[in-house]
mmCIF file of C-alpha atoms in Angstrom:
data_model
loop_
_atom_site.group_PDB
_atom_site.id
_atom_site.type_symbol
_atom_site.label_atom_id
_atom_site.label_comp_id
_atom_site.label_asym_id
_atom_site.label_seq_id
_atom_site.Cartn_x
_atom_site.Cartn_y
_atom_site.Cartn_z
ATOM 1 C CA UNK A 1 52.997 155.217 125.032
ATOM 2 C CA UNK A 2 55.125 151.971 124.788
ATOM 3 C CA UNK A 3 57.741 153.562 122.405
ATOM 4 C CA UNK A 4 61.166 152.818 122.879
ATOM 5 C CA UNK A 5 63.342 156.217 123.324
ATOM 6 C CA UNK A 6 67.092 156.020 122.869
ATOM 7 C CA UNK A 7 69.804 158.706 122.986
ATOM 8 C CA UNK A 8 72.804 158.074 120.740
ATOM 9 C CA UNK A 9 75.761 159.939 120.923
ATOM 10 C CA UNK A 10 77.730 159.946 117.492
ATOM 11 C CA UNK A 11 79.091 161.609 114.211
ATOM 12 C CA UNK A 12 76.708 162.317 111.260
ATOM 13 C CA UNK A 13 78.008 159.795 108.466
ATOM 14 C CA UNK A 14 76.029 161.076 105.806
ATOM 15 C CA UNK A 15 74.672 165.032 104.534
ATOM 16 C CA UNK A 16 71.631 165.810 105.654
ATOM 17 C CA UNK A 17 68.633 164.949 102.794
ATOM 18 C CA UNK A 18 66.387 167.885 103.042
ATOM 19 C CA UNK A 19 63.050 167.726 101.728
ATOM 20 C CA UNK A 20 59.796 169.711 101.412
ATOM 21 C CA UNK A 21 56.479 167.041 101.520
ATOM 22 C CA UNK A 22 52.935 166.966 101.592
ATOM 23 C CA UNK A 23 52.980 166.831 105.439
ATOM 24 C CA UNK A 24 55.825 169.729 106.082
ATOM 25 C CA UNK A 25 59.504 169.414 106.085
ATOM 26 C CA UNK A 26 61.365 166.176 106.546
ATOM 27 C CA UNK A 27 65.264 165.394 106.577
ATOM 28 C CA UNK A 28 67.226 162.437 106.563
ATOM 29 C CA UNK A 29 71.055 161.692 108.046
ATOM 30 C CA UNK A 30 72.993 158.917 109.129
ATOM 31 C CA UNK A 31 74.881 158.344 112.362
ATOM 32 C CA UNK A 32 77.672 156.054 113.711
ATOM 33 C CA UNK A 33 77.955 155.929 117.202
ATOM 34 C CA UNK A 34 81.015 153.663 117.625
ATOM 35 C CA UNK A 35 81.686 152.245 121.524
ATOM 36 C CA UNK A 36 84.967 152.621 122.938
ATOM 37 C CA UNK A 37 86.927 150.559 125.773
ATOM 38 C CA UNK A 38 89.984 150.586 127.614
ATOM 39 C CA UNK A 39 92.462 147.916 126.502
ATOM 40 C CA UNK A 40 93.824 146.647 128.847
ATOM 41 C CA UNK A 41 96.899 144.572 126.923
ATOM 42 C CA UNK A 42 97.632 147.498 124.859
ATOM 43 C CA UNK A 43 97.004 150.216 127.751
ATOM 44 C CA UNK A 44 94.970 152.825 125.744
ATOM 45 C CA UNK A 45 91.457 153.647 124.187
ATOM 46 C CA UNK A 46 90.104 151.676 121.597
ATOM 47 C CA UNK A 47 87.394 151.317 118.972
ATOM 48 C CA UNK A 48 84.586 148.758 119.287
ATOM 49 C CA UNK A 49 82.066 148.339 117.025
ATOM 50 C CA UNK A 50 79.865 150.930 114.693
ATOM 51 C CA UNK A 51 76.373 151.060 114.839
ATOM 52 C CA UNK A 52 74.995 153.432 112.219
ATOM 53 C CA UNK A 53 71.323 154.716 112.782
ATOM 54 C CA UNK A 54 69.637 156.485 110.053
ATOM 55 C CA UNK A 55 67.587 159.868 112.040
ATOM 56 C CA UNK A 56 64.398 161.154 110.329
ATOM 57 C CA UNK A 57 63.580 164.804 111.492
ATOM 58 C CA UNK A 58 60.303 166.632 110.624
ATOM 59 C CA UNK A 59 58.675 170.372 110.614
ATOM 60 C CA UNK A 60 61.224 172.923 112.203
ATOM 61 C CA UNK A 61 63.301 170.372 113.456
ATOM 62 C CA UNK A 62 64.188 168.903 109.612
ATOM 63 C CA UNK A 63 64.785 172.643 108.933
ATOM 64 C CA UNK A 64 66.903 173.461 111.370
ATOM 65 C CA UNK A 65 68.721 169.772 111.082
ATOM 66 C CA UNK A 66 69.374 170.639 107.409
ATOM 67 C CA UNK A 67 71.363 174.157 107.869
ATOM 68 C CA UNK A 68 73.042 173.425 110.903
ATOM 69 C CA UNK A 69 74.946 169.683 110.275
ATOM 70 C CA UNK A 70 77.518 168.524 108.439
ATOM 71 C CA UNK A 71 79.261 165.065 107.608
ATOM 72 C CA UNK A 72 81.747 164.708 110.292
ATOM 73 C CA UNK A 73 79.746 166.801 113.095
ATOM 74 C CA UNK A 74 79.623 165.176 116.385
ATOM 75 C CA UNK A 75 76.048 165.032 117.606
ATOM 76 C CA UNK A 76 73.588 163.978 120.431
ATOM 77 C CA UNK A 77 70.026 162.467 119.151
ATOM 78 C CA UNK A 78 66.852 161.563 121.173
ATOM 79 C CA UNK A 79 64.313 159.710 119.681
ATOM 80 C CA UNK A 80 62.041 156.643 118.870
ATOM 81 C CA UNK A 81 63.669 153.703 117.841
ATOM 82 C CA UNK A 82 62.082 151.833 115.135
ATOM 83 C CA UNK A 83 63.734 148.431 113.803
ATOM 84 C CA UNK A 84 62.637 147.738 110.581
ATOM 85 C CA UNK A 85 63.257 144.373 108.372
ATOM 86 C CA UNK A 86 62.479 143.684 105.018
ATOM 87 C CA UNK A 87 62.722 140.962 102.266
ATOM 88 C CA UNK A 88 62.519 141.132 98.915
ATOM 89 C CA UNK A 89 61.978 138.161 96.188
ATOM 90 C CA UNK A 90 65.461 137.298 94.982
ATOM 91 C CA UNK A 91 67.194 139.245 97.521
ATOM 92 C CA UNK A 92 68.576 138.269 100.923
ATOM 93 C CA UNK A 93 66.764 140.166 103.710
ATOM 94 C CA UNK A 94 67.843 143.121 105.647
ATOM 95 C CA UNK A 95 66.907 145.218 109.175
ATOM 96 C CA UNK A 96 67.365 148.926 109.619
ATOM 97 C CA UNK A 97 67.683 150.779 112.937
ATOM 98 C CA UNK A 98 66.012 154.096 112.237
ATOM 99 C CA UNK A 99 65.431 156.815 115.023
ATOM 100 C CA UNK A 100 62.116 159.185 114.826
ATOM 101 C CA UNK A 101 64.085 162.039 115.901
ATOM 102 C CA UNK A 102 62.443 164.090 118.741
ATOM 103 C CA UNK A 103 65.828 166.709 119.862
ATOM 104 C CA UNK A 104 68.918 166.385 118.139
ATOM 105 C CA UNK A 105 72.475 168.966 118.782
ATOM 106 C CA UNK A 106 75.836 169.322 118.373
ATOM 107 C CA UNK A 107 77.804 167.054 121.331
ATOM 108 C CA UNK A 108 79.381 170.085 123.138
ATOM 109 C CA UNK A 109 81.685 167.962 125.337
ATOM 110 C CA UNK A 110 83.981 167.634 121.797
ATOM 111 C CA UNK A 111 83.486 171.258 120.668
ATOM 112 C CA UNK A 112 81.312 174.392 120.472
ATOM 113 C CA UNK A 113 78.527 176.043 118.367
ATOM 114 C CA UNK A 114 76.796 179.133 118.040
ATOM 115 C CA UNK A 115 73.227 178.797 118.522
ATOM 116 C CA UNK A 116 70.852 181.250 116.441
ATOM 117 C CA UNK A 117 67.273 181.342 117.073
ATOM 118 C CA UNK A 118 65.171 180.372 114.465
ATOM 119 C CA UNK A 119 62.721 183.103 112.800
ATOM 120 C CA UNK A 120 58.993 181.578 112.612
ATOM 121 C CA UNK A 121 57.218 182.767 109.695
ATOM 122 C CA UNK A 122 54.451 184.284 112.059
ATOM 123 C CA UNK A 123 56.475 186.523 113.694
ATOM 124 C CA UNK A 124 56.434 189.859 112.895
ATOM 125 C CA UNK A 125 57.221 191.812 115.848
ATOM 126 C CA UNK A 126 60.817 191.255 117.550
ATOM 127 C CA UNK A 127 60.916 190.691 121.686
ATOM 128 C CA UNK A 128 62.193 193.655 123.524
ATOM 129 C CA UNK A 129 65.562 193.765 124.074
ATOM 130 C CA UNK A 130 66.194 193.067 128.294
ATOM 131 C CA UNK A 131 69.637 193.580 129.611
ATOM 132 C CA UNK A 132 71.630 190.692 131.213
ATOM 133 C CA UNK A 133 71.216 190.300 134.830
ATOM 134 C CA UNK A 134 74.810 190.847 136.628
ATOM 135 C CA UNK A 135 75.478 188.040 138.316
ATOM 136 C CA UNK A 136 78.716 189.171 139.518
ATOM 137 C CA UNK A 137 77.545 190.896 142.883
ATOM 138 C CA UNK A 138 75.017 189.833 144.740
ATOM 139 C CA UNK A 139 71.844 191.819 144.735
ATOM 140 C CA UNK A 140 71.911 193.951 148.346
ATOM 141 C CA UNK A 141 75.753 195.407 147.418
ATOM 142 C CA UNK A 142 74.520 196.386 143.698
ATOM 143 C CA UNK A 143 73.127 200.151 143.489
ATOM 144 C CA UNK A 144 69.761 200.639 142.140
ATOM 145 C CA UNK A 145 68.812 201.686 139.174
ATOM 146 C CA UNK A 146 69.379 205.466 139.354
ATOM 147 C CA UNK A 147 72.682 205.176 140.959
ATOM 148 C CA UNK A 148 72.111 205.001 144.197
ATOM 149 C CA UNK A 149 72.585 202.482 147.128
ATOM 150 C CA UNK A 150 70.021 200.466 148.973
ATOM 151 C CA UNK A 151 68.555 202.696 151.516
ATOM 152 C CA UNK A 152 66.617 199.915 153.351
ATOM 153 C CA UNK A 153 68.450 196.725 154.253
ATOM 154 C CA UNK A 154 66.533 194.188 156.137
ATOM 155 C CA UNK A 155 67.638 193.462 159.892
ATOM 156 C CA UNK A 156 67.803 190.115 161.037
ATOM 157 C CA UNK A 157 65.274 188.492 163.874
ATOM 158 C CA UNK A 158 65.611 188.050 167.131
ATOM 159 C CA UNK A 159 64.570 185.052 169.217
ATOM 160 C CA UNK A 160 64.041 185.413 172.830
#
C-alpha cells in the first residue's frame, strides 16, 4: 500500500536478461534516464546527470520485455522503486535503485512501434474479425447497412 511508484523516462543501457524460473518468467534491463536543461550561457540543451535504474519484469510482461527491446530503445517504465544497499567484508558498500516493473513501452514522442498482440497459450479460438467504425461522417449522413439512407431522422422539440 505504501510503495513508492515512479515513472522514468529513458534508454535501455543494457539487453534484456531473459529467464525462465521456478515462479514464471523474469527479465532484467538497465535504464539511464539522463535530465536535461537549458543553458543559459551557452544558449542550447544540455545533459545533466545519468541515473541508471536496473527494471525487473515478470510473467507476460518479462516475455514480452525480452522480444520487443533493444540496447539503445527509448522507453517509458512504471513501477516500484526499491533502493537497495549492501556491504560486503573487505569491500566498500554500495546502493542500487531497482524498479519492480508494473507497465513498461517504447517512448513514442521519439519514434514509433508496431504493437502485436500477444498469443496466450489458452487461446484457441481467434476473436471475430469487426470492421472499423468510420469515423469520417457522422452517423445520421452515413447510409445503413444495405445501402440505403436514414428513413427516420429525429425532429427537434418545441418549447412553448
Amino acid at each position: 500500500m505504501n510503495e513508492t511508484m515512479v515513472c522514468v523516462v529513458g534508454n535501455v543501457a543494457t539487453r534484456p536478461v531473459y529467464r525462465e524460473t521456478a515462479s514464471g518468467p523474469a527479465a532484467r534491463f538497465r535504464v539511464a534516464v539522463t535530465a536535461r536543461y537549458w543553458d543559459r550561457e551557452k544558449n542550447s540543451w544540455a545533459d545533466g546527470h545519468t541515473n541508471f535504474f536496473t527494471v525487473w519484469a515478470n510473467r507476460q510482461l518479462a516475455t514480452n520485455a525480452a522480444a520487443s527491446l533493444s540496447v539503445g530503445d527509448p522507453v517509458v517504465v512504471q513501477g516500484r522503486l526499491k533502493v537497495r544497499t549492501e556491504t560486503r567484508e573487505g569491500q566498500p558498500g554500495w546502493m542500487s535503485a531497482d524498479i519492480d516493473a508494473v507497465a513498461l513501452g517504447h517512448d513514442l514522442a521519439r519514434g514509433t512501434s508496431a504493437f502485436r498482440r500477444a498469443q496466450r497459450p489458452d487461446q484457441t479460438a481467434a476473436p471475430a474479425e469487426r470492421p472499423d467504425p468510420n469515423w469520417e461522417s457522422s452517423p445520421r449522413s452515413s447510409p445503413q447497412a444495405d445501402g440505403t439512407a436514414s428513413q427516420q431522422r429525429p425532429e427537434p422539440a418545441v418549447v412553448t
